[in-house]
Amino acid sequence: CKPLAPRPTPKTIHDLRPDDFSTIMGIGDSIMAGMGAGQVDTKLSDGIWHAMREWRGANFATGGDPESISVGNIIRRYRPDIRGLSYGNHSWEFCYGVNIDNQLNYLNKYLPTVDPDYQTSWKLAIYELGYNDLCSACMAPKSKAAAKESVLDNFRHQTRRAVERIRFMAPKTVVVLMGPFNLTQISDVASRSPTCKKRRAFLGLECPCLMKTANRLLGSFQTMDDLAVAMNDVLQDVANEY
């Protein structure tokens, strides 16, 4: 694709192009951090080392490593000075669960430094959450219906709170609410991949409901799929509010 010819900064969200974004931001869980996204070597020891790292430069949203296919790198094709890209890898920060307030506090603190014109420039924030809840869906108490509603209520509240905070502290930001996909659809494919087998051997704690094959027979896979659909409905409801 050819570079776009420069133009004045648009005044409305309905007239945005990739080169109009000055900064990209990622808010989310281990998928946003690029958990296990690096190439796994054939050696078992290397497989362990790679699986236990967050490849932030390779994450789908803000990954800035040259070989990474990411939203950030695609935007950089049209906006070479795009800010907010992630690079390299990082030791795994083992903390099950995500504190969105901490991420937003970090964003609020450093955004003025990263983008001094953040009050008037256009920005893109990609919000991706829900997989931790999916991966623990099979561990719900006996009343699965009540547990599901509790998860969805918390997910709805958390998403609304995050969007509102972004709206007030980072004006002129396009917020993309990324709905979770059905993790179970990739289970069979991953089980046939030597690369994925290595990761699955050491990342059982990352998604226990998916990693145990017996859970398919116990109905846990269907529970995960149903919850993913419901979470996407919640995100659509929140988006419709704006």
PDB file of C-alpha atoms in Angstrom:
ATOM      1  CA  CYS A   1       0.000   0.000   0.000  1.00  0.00           C
ATOM      2  CA  LYS A   2       1.258   3.434  -0.891  1.00  0.00           C
ATOM      3  CA  PRO A   3       1.852   6.069   1.818  1.00  0.00           C
ATOM      4  CA  LEU A   4      -0.979   8.531   2.283  1.00  0.00           C
ATOM      5  CA  ALA A   5      -0.527  12.153   1.320  1.00  0.00           C
ATOM      6  CA  PRO A   6      -0.371  14.476   4.364  1.00  0.00           C
ATOM      7  CA  ARG A   7      -3.506  16.422   5.241  1.00  0.00           C
ATOM      8  CA  PRO A   8      -4.789  18.638   8.071  1.00  0.00           C
ATOM      9  CA  THR A   9      -5.756  16.860  11.286  1.00  0.00           C
ATOM     10  CA  PRO A  10      -9.407  15.778  10.985  1.00  0.00           C
ATOM     11  CA  LYS A  11     -11.925  17.244  13.399  1.00  0.00           C
ATOM     12  CA  THR A  12     -14.291  14.297  13.585  1.00  0.00           C
ATOM     13  CA  ILE A  13     -13.928  10.613  14.402  1.00  0.00           C
ATOM     14  CA  HIS A  14     -15.843   9.807  11.220  1.00  0.00           C
ATOM     15  CA  ASP A  15     -12.960  11.049   9.059  1.00  0.00           C
ATOM     16  CA  LEU A  16      -9.978   9.173  10.513  1.00  0.00           C
ATOM     17  CA  ARG A  17      -7.225   7.383   8.599  1.00  0.00           C
ATOM     18  CA  PRO A  18      -4.346   5.264   9.967  1.00  0.00           C
ATOM     19  CA  ASP A  19      -1.921   8.172   9.671  1.00  0.00           C
ATOM     20  CA  ASP A  20      -4.136  10.364  11.868  1.00  0.00           C
ATOM     21  CA  PHE A  21      -3.251   8.432  15.037  1.00  0.00           C
ATOM     22  CA  SER A  22      -0.282   9.833  16.931  1.00  0.00           C
ATOM     23  CA  THR A  23      -0.274   7.225  19.710  1.00  0.00           C
ATOM     24  CA  ILE A  24      -1.400   3.627  20.163  1.00  0.00           C
ATOM     25  CA  MET A  25      -2.129   2.069  23.565  1.00  0.00           C
ATOM     26  CA  GLY A  26      -2.779  -1.495  24.685  1.00  0.00           C
ATOM     27  CA  ILE A  27      -4.821  -2.429  27.756  1.00  0.00           C
ATOM     28  CA  GLY A  28      -5.336  -6.075  28.589  1.00  0.00           C
ATOM     29  CA  ASP A  29      -4.078  -9.387  29.916  1.00  0.00           C
ATOM     30  CA  SER A  30      -1.289 -11.824  29.009  1.00  0.00           C
ATOM     31  CA  ILE A  31      -2.387 -11.911  25.361  1.00  0.00           C
ATOM     32  CA  MET A  32      -1.841  -8.166  25.166  1.00  0.00           C
ATOM     33  CA  ALA A  33       1.574  -8.726  26.760  1.00  0.00           C
ATOM     34  CA  GLY A  34       2.513 -11.276  24.074  1.00  0.00           C
ATOM     35  CA  MET A  35       2.714 -14.195  26.480  1.00  0.00           C
ATOM     36  CA  GLY A  36       4.572 -17.062  24.768  1.00  0.00           C
ATOM     37  CA  ALA A  37       4.431 -15.324  21.373  1.00  0.00           C
ATOM     38  CA  GLY A  38       8.136 -15.815  20.620  1.00  0.00           C
ATOM     39  CA  GLN A  39       9.504 -18.568  18.407  1.00  0.00           C
ATOM     40  CA  VAL A  40      10.122 -21.794  20.327  1.00  0.00           C
ATOM     41  CA  ASP A  41      13.340 -23.644  19.574  1.00  0.00           C
ATOM     42  CA  THR A  42      13.466 -27.422  19.180  1.00  0.00           C
ATOM     43  CA  LYS A  43      15.371 -27.817  22.446  1.00  0.00           C
ATOM     44  CA  LEU A  44      13.162 -28.493  25.436  1.00  0.00           C
ATOM     45  CA  SER A  45      15.079 -26.047  27.627  1.00  0.00           C
ATOM     46  CA  ASP A  46      14.639 -23.298  25.049  1.00  0.00           C
ATOM     47  CA  GLY A  47      10.944 -24.118  24.859  1.00  0.00           C
ATOM     48  CA  ILE A  48      10.614 -23.545  28.592  1.00  0.00           C
ATOM     49  CA  TRP A  49      12.551 -20.281  28.443  1.00  0.00           C
ATOM     50  CA  HIS A  50      10.481 -18.913  25.577  1.00  0.00           C
ATOM     51  CA  ALA A  51       7.180 -20.013  27.079  1.00  0.00           C
ATOM     52  CA  MET A  52       7.941 -18.200  30.321  1.00  0.00           C
ATOM     53  CA  ARG A  53       8.423 -14.805  28.693  1.00  0.00           C
ATOM     54  CA  GLU A  54       6.171 -12.005  27.521  1.00  0.00           C
ATOM     55  CA  TRP A  55       7.047 -11.074  23.949  1.00  0.00           C
ATOM     56  CA  ARG A  56       5.674  -7.560  24.086  1.00  0.00           C
ATOM     57  CA  GLY A  57       7.248  -6.553  20.809  1.00  0.00           C
ATOM     58  CA  ALA A  58       5.249  -9.303  19.094  1.00  0.00           C
ATOM     59  CA  ASN A  59       1.819  -8.700  20.596  1.00  0.00           C
ATOM     60  CA  PHE A  60      -1.043  -8.261  18.132  1.00  0.00           C
ATOM     61  CA  ALA A  61      -1.913  -4.703  19.166  1.00  0.00           C
ATOM     62  CA  THR A  62       1.135  -2.585  19.963  1.00  0.00           C
ATOM     63  CA  GLY A  63       3.967  -4.919  18.948  1.00  0.00           C
ATOM     64  CA  GLY A  64       6.744  -2.869  17.380  1.00  0.00           C
ATOM     65  CA  ASP A  65       9.408  -5.471  16.579  1.00  0.00           C
ATOM     66  CA  PRO A  66      10.232  -5.253  12.843  1.00  0.00           C
ATOM     67  CA  GLU A  67       8.960  -8.734  11.954  1.00  0.00           C
ATOM     68  CA  SER A  68       5.733  -8.490  13.957  1.00  0.00           C
ATOM     69  CA  ILE A  69       2.348  -8.305  12.253  1.00  0.00           C
ATOM     70  CA  SER A  70       0.468  -5.957  14.558  1.00  0.00           C
ATOM     71  CA  VAL A  71      -1.991  -3.100  14.458  1.00  0.00           C
ATOM     72  CA  GLY A  72       0.798  -0.777  15.579  1.00  0.00           C
ATOM     73  CA  ASN A  73       3.167  -1.805  12.799  1.00  0.00           C
ATOM     74  CA  ILE A  74       0.410  -1.496  10.202  1.00  0.00           C
ATOM     75  CA  ILE A  75      -0.282   2.051  11.390  1.00  0.00           C
ATOM     76  CA  ARG A  76       3.456   2.771  11.344  1.00  0.00           C
ATOM     77  CA  ARG A  77       3.408   2.023   7.612  1.00  0.00           C
ATOM     78  CA  TYR A  78       1.367   5.217   7.244  1.00  0.00           C
ATOM     79  CA  ARG A  79       2.572   7.074  10.357  1.00  0.00           C
ATOM     80  CA  PRO A  80       6.305   6.353  10.880  1.00  0.00           C
ATOM     81  CA  ASP A  81       6.430   8.432  14.082  1.00  0.00           C
ATOM     82  CA  ILE A  82       3.574   6.560  15.805  1.00  0.00           C
ATOM     83  CA  ARG A  83       4.137   6.451  19.577  1.00  0.00           C
ATOM     84  CA  GLY A  84       3.338   3.728  22.104  1.00  0.00           C
ATOM     85  CA  LEU A  85       4.783   0.658  20.368  1.00  0.00           C
ATOM     86  CA  SER A  86       6.211  -2.183  22.473  1.00  0.00           C
ATOM     87  CA  TYR A  87       9.567  -3.824  21.830  1.00  0.00           C
ATOM     88  CA  GLY A  88      11.503  -6.930  22.833  1.00  0.00           C
ATOM     89  CA  ASN A  89      10.573  -9.432  25.517  1.00  0.00           C
ATOM     90  CA  HIS A  90      10.175  -9.437  29.260  1.00  0.00           C
ATOM     91  CA  SER A  91      10.208 -11.975  32.068  1.00  0.00           C
ATOM     92  CA  TRP A  92       6.807 -13.471  32.796  1.00  0.00           C
ATOM     93  CA  GLU A  93       4.961 -11.529  35.484  1.00  0.00           C
ATOM     94  CA  PHE A  94       2.993 -14.346  37.093  1.00  0.00           C
ATOM     95  CA  CYS A  95      -0.177 -12.769  38.426  1.00  0.00           C
ATOM     96  CA  TYR A  96      -3.461 -14.448  37.587  1.00  0.00           C
ATOM     97  CA  GLY A  97      -6.057 -11.763  37.164  1.00  0.00           C
ATOM     98  CA  VAL A  98      -5.757  -8.284  35.732  1.00  0.00           C
ATOM     99  CA  ASN A  99      -5.917  -4.972  37.578  1.00  0.00           C
ATOM    100  CA  ILE A 100      -7.162  -2.536  34.957  1.00  0.00           C
ATOM    101  CA  ASP A 101      -6.957   0.424  37.322  1.00  0.00           C
ATOM    102  CA  ASN A 102      -3.201  -0.104  37.650  1.00  0.00           C
ATOM    103  CA  GLN A 103      -2.823  -0.100  33.871  1.00  0.00           C
ATOM    104  CA  LEU A 104      -4.942   3.021  33.506  1.00  0.00           C
ATOM    105  CA  ASN A 105      -3.016   4.753  36.302  1.00  0.00           C
ATOM    106  CA  TYR A 106       0.195   3.983  34.427  1.00  0.00           C
ATOM    107  CA  LEU A 107      -1.333   5.316  31.234  1.00  0.00           C
ATOM    108  CA  ASN A 108      -2.502   8.477  32.959  1.00  0.00           C
ATOM    109  CA  LYS A 109       0.976   9.059  34.386  1.00  0.00           C
ATOM    110  CA  TYR A 110       3.045   8.517  31.255  1.00  0.00           C
ATOM    111  CA  LEU A 111       0.772   9.531  28.372  1.00  0.00           C
ATOM    112  CA  PRO A 112       1.660  13.261  28.687  1.00  0.00           C
ATOM    113  CA  THR A 113       5.344  12.321  28.379  1.00  0.00           C
ATOM    114  CA  VAL A 114       4.867   9.959  25.448  1.00  0.00           C
ATOM    115  CA  ASP A 115       2.515  12.317  23.617  1.00  0.00           C
ATOM    116  CA  PRO A 116       2.829  15.955  24.791  1.00  0.00           C
ATOM    117  CA  ASP A 117      -0.090  16.876  22.511  1.00  0.00           C
ATOM    118  CA  TYR A 118      -2.353  14.122  23.861  1.00  0.00           C
ATOM    119  CA  GLN A 119      -5.152  16.571  24.668  1.00  0.00           C
ATOM    120  CA  THR A 120      -5.639  17.418  20.999  1.00  0.00           C
ATOM    121  CA  SER A 121      -4.097  14.513  19.048  1.00  0.00           C
ATOM    122  CA  TRP A 122      -5.975  11.420  17.892  1.00  0.00           C
ATOM    123  CA  LYS A 123      -5.108   8.223  19.754  1.00  0.00           C
ATOM    124  CA  LEU A 124      -6.022   4.541  19.473  1.00  0.00           C
ATOM    125  CA  ALA A 125      -6.586   2.369  22.563  1.00  0.00           C
ATOM    126  CA  ILE A 126      -7.092  -1.383  22.124  1.00  0.00           C
ATOM    127  CA  TYR A 127      -8.873  -2.965  25.096  1.00  0.00           C
ATOM    128  CA  GLU A 128      -8.624  -6.757  25.284  1.00  0.00           C
ATOM    129  CA  LEU A 129      -9.810  -8.738  28.301  1.00  0.00           C
ATOM    130  CA  GLY A 130     -11.849 -11.753  29.341  1.00  0.00           C
ATOM    131  CA  TYR A 131      -9.563 -14.710  28.725  1.00  0.00           C
ATOM    132  CA  ASN A 132      -8.683 -15.242  32.381  1.00  0.00           C
ATOM    133  CA  ASP A 133     -12.392 -15.633  33.101  1.00  0.00           C
ATOM    134  CA  LEU A 134     -12.780 -18.068  30.203  1.00  0.00           C
ATOM    135  CA  CYS A 135      -9.807 -20.112  31.351  1.00  0.00           C
ATOM    136  CA  SER A 136     -11.257 -20.533  34.843  1.00  0.00           C
ATOM    137  CA  ALA A 137     -14.873 -21.097  33.746  1.00  0.00           C
ATOM    138  CA  CYS A 138     -14.672 -24.834  34.442  1.00  0.00           C
ATOM    139  CA  MET A 139     -13.774 -24.148  38.074  1.00  0.00           C
ATOM    140  CA  ALA A 140     -17.048 -22.367  38.811  1.00  0.00           C
ATOM    141  CA  PRO A 141     -19.134 -23.555  41.793  1.00  0.00           C
ATOM    142  CA  LYS A 142     -22.118 -25.865  41.404  1.00  0.00           C
ATOM    143  CA  SER A 143     -24.419 -22.998  40.479  1.00  0.00           C
ATOM    144  CA  LYS A 144     -22.786 -22.314  37.126  1.00  0.00           C
ATOM    145  CA  ALA A 145     -25.599 -20.025  35.977  1.00  0.00           C
ATOM    146  CA  ALA A 146     -25.133 -17.756  38.994  1.00  0.00           C
ATOM    147  CA  ALA A 147     -21.355 -17.841  38.568  1.00  0.00           C
ATOM    148  CA  LYS A 148     -21.703 -16.880  34.905  1.00  0.00           C
ATOM    149  CA  GLU A 149     -23.906 -13.897  35.738  1.00  0.00           C
ATOM    150  CA  SER A 150     -21.431 -12.786  38.394  1.00  0.00           C
ATOM    151  CA  VAL A 151     -18.565 -12.922  35.893  1.00  0.00           C
ATOM    152  CA  LEU A 152     -20.570 -10.997  33.300  1.00  0.00           C
ATOM    153  CA  ASP A 153     -21.662  -8.332  35.793  1.00  0.00           C
ATOM    154  CA  ASN A 154     -18.057  -7.780  36.845  1.00  0.00           C
ATOM    155  CA  PHE A 155     -16.905  -7.764  33.217  1.00  0.00           C
ATOM    156  CA  ARG A 156     -19.544  -5.166  32.312  1.00  0.00           C
ATOM    157  CA  HIS A 157     -18.671  -2.941  35.282  1.00  0.00           C
ATOM    158  CA  GLN A 158     -14.942  -3.209  34.600  1.00  0.00           C
ATOM    159  CA  THR A 159     -15.337  -2.358  30.921  1.00  0.00           C
ATOM    160  CA  ARG A 160     -17.596   0.628  31.555  1.00  0.00           C
ATOM    161  CA  ARG A 161     -15.227   1.958  34.191  1.00  0.00           C
ATOM    162  CA  ALA A 162     -12.223   1.592  31.884  1.00  0.00           C
ATOM    163  CA  VAL A 163     -13.920   3.319  28.950  1.00  0.00           C
ATOM    164  CA  GLU A 164     -15.051   6.199  31.149  1.00  0.00           C
ATOM    165  CA  ARG A 165     -11.580   6.684  32.592  1.00  0.00           C
ATOM    166  CA  ILE A 166     -10.028   6.704  29.136  1.00  0.00           C
ATOM    167  CA  ARG A 167     -12.678   9.138  27.920  1.00  0.00           C
ATOM    168  CA  PHE A 168     -11.855  11.676  30.619  1.00  0.00           C
ATOM    169  CA  MET A 169      -8.080  11.338  30.868  1.00  0.00           C
ATOM    170  CA  ALA A 170      -7.318  10.850  27.165  1.00  0.00           C
ATOM    171  CA  PRO A 171      -9.738  12.853  24.987  1.00  0.00           C
ATOM    172  CA  LYS A 172      -9.936  12.142  21.263  1.00  0.00           C
ATOM    173  CA  THR A 173      -9.181   8.452  21.782  1.00  0.00           C
ATOM    174  CA  VAL A 174     -10.765   5.721  19.691  1.00  0.00           C
ATOM    175  CA  VAL A 175     -11.335   2.750  22.019  1.00  0.00           C
ATOM    176  CA  VAL A 176     -11.494  -0.666  20.364  1.00  0.00           C
ATOM    177  CA  LEU A 177     -13.235  -3.244  22.557  1.00  0.00           C
ATOM    178  CA  MET A 178     -11.757  -6.582  21.498  1.00  0.00           C
ATOM    179  CA  GLY A 179     -14.165  -9.406  22.202  1.00  0.00           C
ATOM    180  CA  PRO A 180     -12.726 -12.781  23.265  1.00  0.00           C
ATOM    181  CA  PHE A 181     -12.730 -15.521  20.657  1.00  0.00           C
ATOM    182  CA  ASN A 182     -13.644 -19.143  21.364  1.00  0.00           C
ATOM    183  CA  LEU A 183     -10.424 -20.569  22.769  1.00  0.00           C
ATOM    184  CA  THR A 184     -11.694 -24.117  22.328  1.00  0.00           C
ATOM    185  CA  GLN A 185     -11.577 -23.737  18.541  1.00  0.00           C
ATOM    186  CA  ILE A 186      -7.786 -23.695  18.617  1.00  0.00           C
ATOM    187  CA  SER A 187      -7.393 -26.579  21.059  1.00  0.00           C
ATOM    188  CA  ASP A 188      -7.279 -29.361  18.453  1.00  0.00           C
ATOM    189  CA  VAL A 189      -4.968 -27.401  16.165  1.00  0.00           C
ATOM    190  CA  ALA A 190      -2.612 -26.606  19.037  1.00  0.00           C
ATOM    191  CA  SER A 191      -2.526 -30.234  20.197  1.00  0.00           C
ATOM    192  CA  ARG A 192      -1.097 -31.257  16.799  1.00  0.00           C
ATOM    193  CA  SER A 193       1.607 -28.590  16.765  1.00  0.00           C
ATOM    194  CA  PRO A 194       5.035 -29.507  18.236  1.00  0.00           C
ATOM    195  CA  THR A 195       5.597 -25.845  19.047  1.00  0.00           C
ATOM    196  CA  CYS A 196       2.317 -25.502  20.912  1.00  0.00           C
ATOM    197  CA  LYS A 197       2.787 -28.822  22.700  1.00  0.00           C
ATOM    198  CA  LYS A 198       5.888 -27.443  24.374  1.00  0.00           C
ATOM    199  CA  ARG A 199       4.050 -24.395  25.583  1.00  0.00           C
ATOM    200  CA  ARG A 200       1.077 -26.420  26.783  1.00  0.00           C
ATOM    201  CA  ALA A 201       3.422 -28.579  28.851  1.00  0.00           C
ATOM    202  CA  PHE A 202       4.532 -25.599  30.919  1.00  0.00           C
ATOM    203  CA  LEU A 203       1.574 -23.240  30.735  1.00  0.00           C
ATOM    204  CA  GLY A 204      -1.121 -25.419  32.262  1.00  0.00           C
ATOM    205  CA  LEU A 205      -1.744 -22.759  34.879  1.00  0.00           C
ATOM    206  CA  GLU A 206      -2.275 -20.148  32.187  1.00  0.00           C
ATOM    207  CA  CYS A 207      -5.520 -21.764  31.005  1.00  0.00           C
ATOM    208  CA  PRO A 208      -6.357 -24.867  33.064  1.00  0.00           C
ATOM    209  CA  CYS A 209      -9.835 -25.374  31.593  1.00  0.00           C
ATOM    210  CA  LEU A 210      -8.423 -25.590  28.066  1.00  0.00           C
ATOM    211  CA  MET A 211      -5.205 -27.498  28.693  1.00  0.00           C
ATOM    212  CA  LYS A 212      -6.842 -30.595  30.176  1.00  0.00           C
ATOM    213  CA  THR A 213      -8.328 -32.761  27.424  1.00  0.00           C
ATOM    214  CA  ALA A 214     -10.712 -34.415  29.900  1.00  0.00           C
ATOM    215  CA  ASN A 215     -12.501 -31.101  30.297  1.00  0.00           C
ATOM    216  CA  ARG A 216     -13.964 -31.519  26.812  1.00  0.00           C
ATOM    217  CA  LEU A 217     -15.837 -34.615  28.004  1.00  0.00           C
ATOM    218  CA  LEU A 218     -17.002 -32.839  31.157  1.00  0.00           C
ATOM    219  CA  GLY A 219     -18.673 -30.060  29.194  1.00  0.00           C
ATOM    220  CA  SER A 220     -16.169 -27.387  30.190  1.00  0.00           C
ATOM    221  CA  PHE A 221     -15.377 -26.490  26.590  1.00  0.00           C
ATOM    222  CA  GLN A 222     -19.024 -25.649  25.936  1.00  0.00           C
ATOM    223  CA  THR A 223     -19.109 -23.592  29.137  1.00  0.00           C
ATOM    224  CA  MET A 224     -16.140 -21.580  27.880  1.00  0.00           C
ATOM    225  CA  ASP A 225     -17.714 -21.046  24.460  1.00  0.00           C
ATOM    226  CA  ASP A 226     -21.025 -19.913  25.952  1.00  0.00           C
ATOM    227  CA  LEU A 227     -19.246 -17.453  28.222  1.00  0.00           C
ATOM    228  CA  ALA A 228     -17.233 -16.037  25.304  1.00  0.00           C
ATOM    229  CA  VAL A 229     -20.433 -15.333  23.366  1.00  0.00           C
ATOM    230  CA  ALA A 230     -21.995 -13.661  26.405  1.00  0.00           C
ATOM    231  CA  MET A 231     -18.895 -11.511  26.939  1.00  0.00           C
ATOM    232  CA  ASN A 232     -19.035 -10.301  23.358  1.00  0.00           C
ATOM    233  CA  ASP A 233     -22.673  -9.359  23.911  1.00  0.00           C
ATOM    234  CA  VAL A 234     -21.633  -7.336  26.966  1.00  0.00           C
ATOM    235  CA  LEU A 235     -18.984  -5.467  24.971  1.00  0.00           C
ATOM    236  CA  GLN A 236     -21.521  -4.695  22.259  1.00  0.00           C
ATOM    237  CA  ASP A 237     -23.923  -3.352  24.879  1.00  0.00           C
ATOM    238  CA  VAL A 238     -21.222  -1.092  26.328  1.00  0.00           C
ATOM    239  CA  ALA A 239     -20.265   0.127  22.850  1.00  0.00           C
ATOM    240  CA  ASN A 240     -23.909   0.908  22.088  1.00  0.00           C
ATOM    241  CA  GLU A 241     -24.034   3.156  25.153  1.00  0.00           C
ATOM    242  CA  TYR A 242     -21.644   5.518  23.381  1.00  0.00           C
TER     243      TYR A 242
END
